[in-house]
């Protein structure tokens, strides 16, 4: 199917049906990488989806969706959940989370600054990947003798 099937970490498959057709924020419940700040535990979703039972579905009111995702991805989950073998963000612990809530305009501006920074990082990663491919090609070609370097005497 074409409808994203969401798990705790991301889209895990695509299905034909859907349970929701609206803008929501998805927050991992269990099996999410709560203690790895380089990975996301919250995502914005727009349109038709089928969330599974390992993700909380949030419908924020009076909050910028992008801001909500950024805030939820930066929370100190080790303090909220506690360090366990299988971390789980229960509904009761999730409802006890206090969020800093600046004005709606400031939320949107913060989200825009962070989004712009993420786009810049993505560009640098793309450039880095292209340069790595070039390095791999050059090292293979030069070290195998396929490509020769001109030596001037």
Coordinates of C-alpha atoms in Angstrom, one line a residue:
X1 CA 0.0 0.0 0.0
X2 CA 0.9 3.7 0.1
X3 CA -0.1 4.5 3.7
X4 CA 2.8 4.8 6.1
X5 CA 2.7 2.2 9.0
X6 CA 4.5 3.8 11.9
X7 CA 6.4 2.1 14.7
X8 CA 8.3 3.6 17.7
X9 CA 11.2 4.7 15.6
X10 CA 9.9 5.5 12.1
X11 CA 7.9 4.3 9.2
X12 CA 8.3 0.5 9.3
X13 CA 6.1 -0.5 6.3
X14 CA 3.4 0.7 4.0
X15 CA -0.2 -0.6 4.1
X16 CA -3.5 -0.1 2.2
X17 CA -5.7 1.1 5.0
X18 CA -5.4 3.9 7.5
X19 CA -6.4 4.7 11.1
X20 CA -5.8 8.4 11.0
X21 CA -6.0 11.1 8.3
X22 CA -4.8 14.3 10.1
X23 CA -1.8 16.2 11.3
X24 CA -0.3 14.5 14.4
X25 CA 2.9 14.2 16.3
X26 CA 4.1 10.6 16.9
X27 CA 6.2 9.9 20.0
X28 CA 7.9 6.5 20.6
X29 CA 6.5 4.5 23.5
X30 CA 8.8 1.6 23.7
X31 CA 11.8 0.4 21.7
X32 CA 12.5 4.1 20.8
X33 CA 16.1 5.3 21.1
X34 CA 15.3 7.5 24.1
X35 CA 18.9 7.7 25.3
X36 CA 20.6 8.4 22.0
X37 CA 20.4 12.1 21.3
X38 CA 21.6 11.6 17.7
X39 CA 18.3 9.7 16.9
X40 CA 14.7 10.9 16.9
X41 CA 11.9 9.7 19.1
X42 CA 9.3 12.1 17.9
X43 CA 8.0 12.8 14.3
X44 CA 5.5 15.0 12.7
X45 CA 3.0 13.2 10.4
X46 CA 0.6 14.7 8.0
X47 CA -2.3 12.9 6.3
X48 CA -3.1 9.2 6.2
X49 CA -1.2 6.9 8.5
X50 CA -1.5 3.6 10.5
X51 CA 0.3 4.0 13.8
X52 CA 1.1 0.8 15.6
X53 CA 0.8 0.2 19.4
X54 CA 4.5 1.2 20.0
X55 CA 3.9 4.9 19.4
X56 CA 1.9 7.6 21.1
X57 CA -0.3 9.7 18.9
X58 CA -0.4 13.3 20.0
X59 CA -2.7 16.0 18.6
X60 CA -1.1 19.2 19.9
X61 CA -3.3 22.3 20.3
X62 CA -1.9 25.8 20.3
X63 CA 1.6 24.6 19.6
X64 CA 3.7 24.6 16.4
X65 CA 4.0 21.0 15.3
X66 CA 7.7 21.4 14.2
X67 CA 8.5 23.0 17.5
X68 CA 6.7 20.2 19.4
X69 CA 8.9 17.6 17.5
X70 CA 12.1 19.5 18.3
X71 CA 11.2 19.8 22.0
X72 CA 10.2 16.2 22.3
X73 CA 13.4 15.0 20.7
X74 CA 15.5 17.0 23.2
X75 CA 14.0 15.9 26.4
X76 CA 16.1 14.2 29.1
X77 CA 14.4 10.8 28.8
X78 CA 16.8 9.2 31.2
X79 CA 15.3 11.4 33.9
X80 CA 11.7 10.8 32.7
X81 CA 11.8 7.1 32.1
X82 CA 14.8 6.1 34.2
X83 CA 17.5 3.9 32.7
X84 CA 16.1 0.4 32.1
X85 CA 16.9 -2.5 30.0
X86 CA 13.8 -1.9 27.9
X87 CA 12.9 1.8 28.1
X88 CA 9.2 2.5 27.9
X89 CA 7.5 5.9 27.9
X90 CA 4.2 5.1 29.6
X91 CA 1.2 7.4 29.0
X92 CA 1.3 8.5 32.6
X93 CA 4.9 9.5 32.4
X94 CA 4.3 11.2 29.1
X95 CA 1.5 13.3 30.6
X96 CA 3.7 14.4 33.4
X97 CA 6.2 16.0 31.0
X98 CA 6.4 19.8 31.4
X99 CA 7.4 21.7 28.2
X100 CA 8.7 25.2 27.9
X101 CA 6.1 27.0 25.9
X102 CA 7.1 30.4 24.4
X103 CA 4.6 32.3 22.3
X104 CA 3.3 30.6 19.1
X105 CA 5.3 33.1 17.0
X106 CA 8.5 32.3 18.9
X107 CA 7.8 28.6 18.6
X108 CA 7.5 29.0 14.8
X109 CA 10.7 31.0 14.6
X110 CA 12.6 28.5 16.8
X111 CA 11.4 25.7 14.6
X112 CA 12.4 27.6 11.4
X113 CA 15.9 28.2 12.7
X114 CA 16.4 24.6 13.7
X115 CA 14.9 23.4 10.4
X116 CA 17.3 25.7 8.4
X117 CA 20.2 24.2 10.4
X118 CA 19.1 20.7 9.7
X119 CA 18.9 21.5 6.0
X120 CA 22.4 22.9 6.1
X121 CA 23.6 19.7 7.9
X122 CA 21.9 17.6 5.2
X123 CA 23.7 19.5 2.5
X124 CA 27.0 19.0 4.2
X125 CA 26.3 15.3 4.6
X126 CA 25.5 15.0 0.9
X127 CA 28.7 16.8 0.0
X128 CA 30.7 14.6 2.4
X129 CA 29.1 11.5 0.9
X130 CA 30.0 12.6 -2.6
X131 CA 33.6 13.4 -1.6
X132 CA 33.9 10.0 0.1
X133 CA 32.7 8.3 -3.1
X134 CA 35.3 10.3 -5.0
X135 CA 38.0 9.4 -2.5
X136 CA 37.1 5.7 -2.8
X137 CA 37.2 5.8 -6.6
X138 CA 40.5 7.7 -6.6
X139 CA 42.2 5.4 -4.1
X140 CA 41.0 2.3 -6.0
X141 CA 42.1 3.7 -9.4
X142 CA 45.4 5.1 -8.2
X143 CA 46.4 2.1 -6.0
X144 CA 45.4 -0.5 -8.6
X145 CA 47.3 1.3 -11.4
X146 CA 44.1 1.9 -13.4
X147 CA 44.7 5.7 -13.1
X148 CA 48.2 7.1 -13.3
X149 CA 49.6 10.3 -11.9
X150 CA 51.8 12.3 -14.2
X151 CA 55.3 12.7 -12.8
X152 CA 57.3 15.5 -14.2
X153 CA 61.0 15.2 -14.2

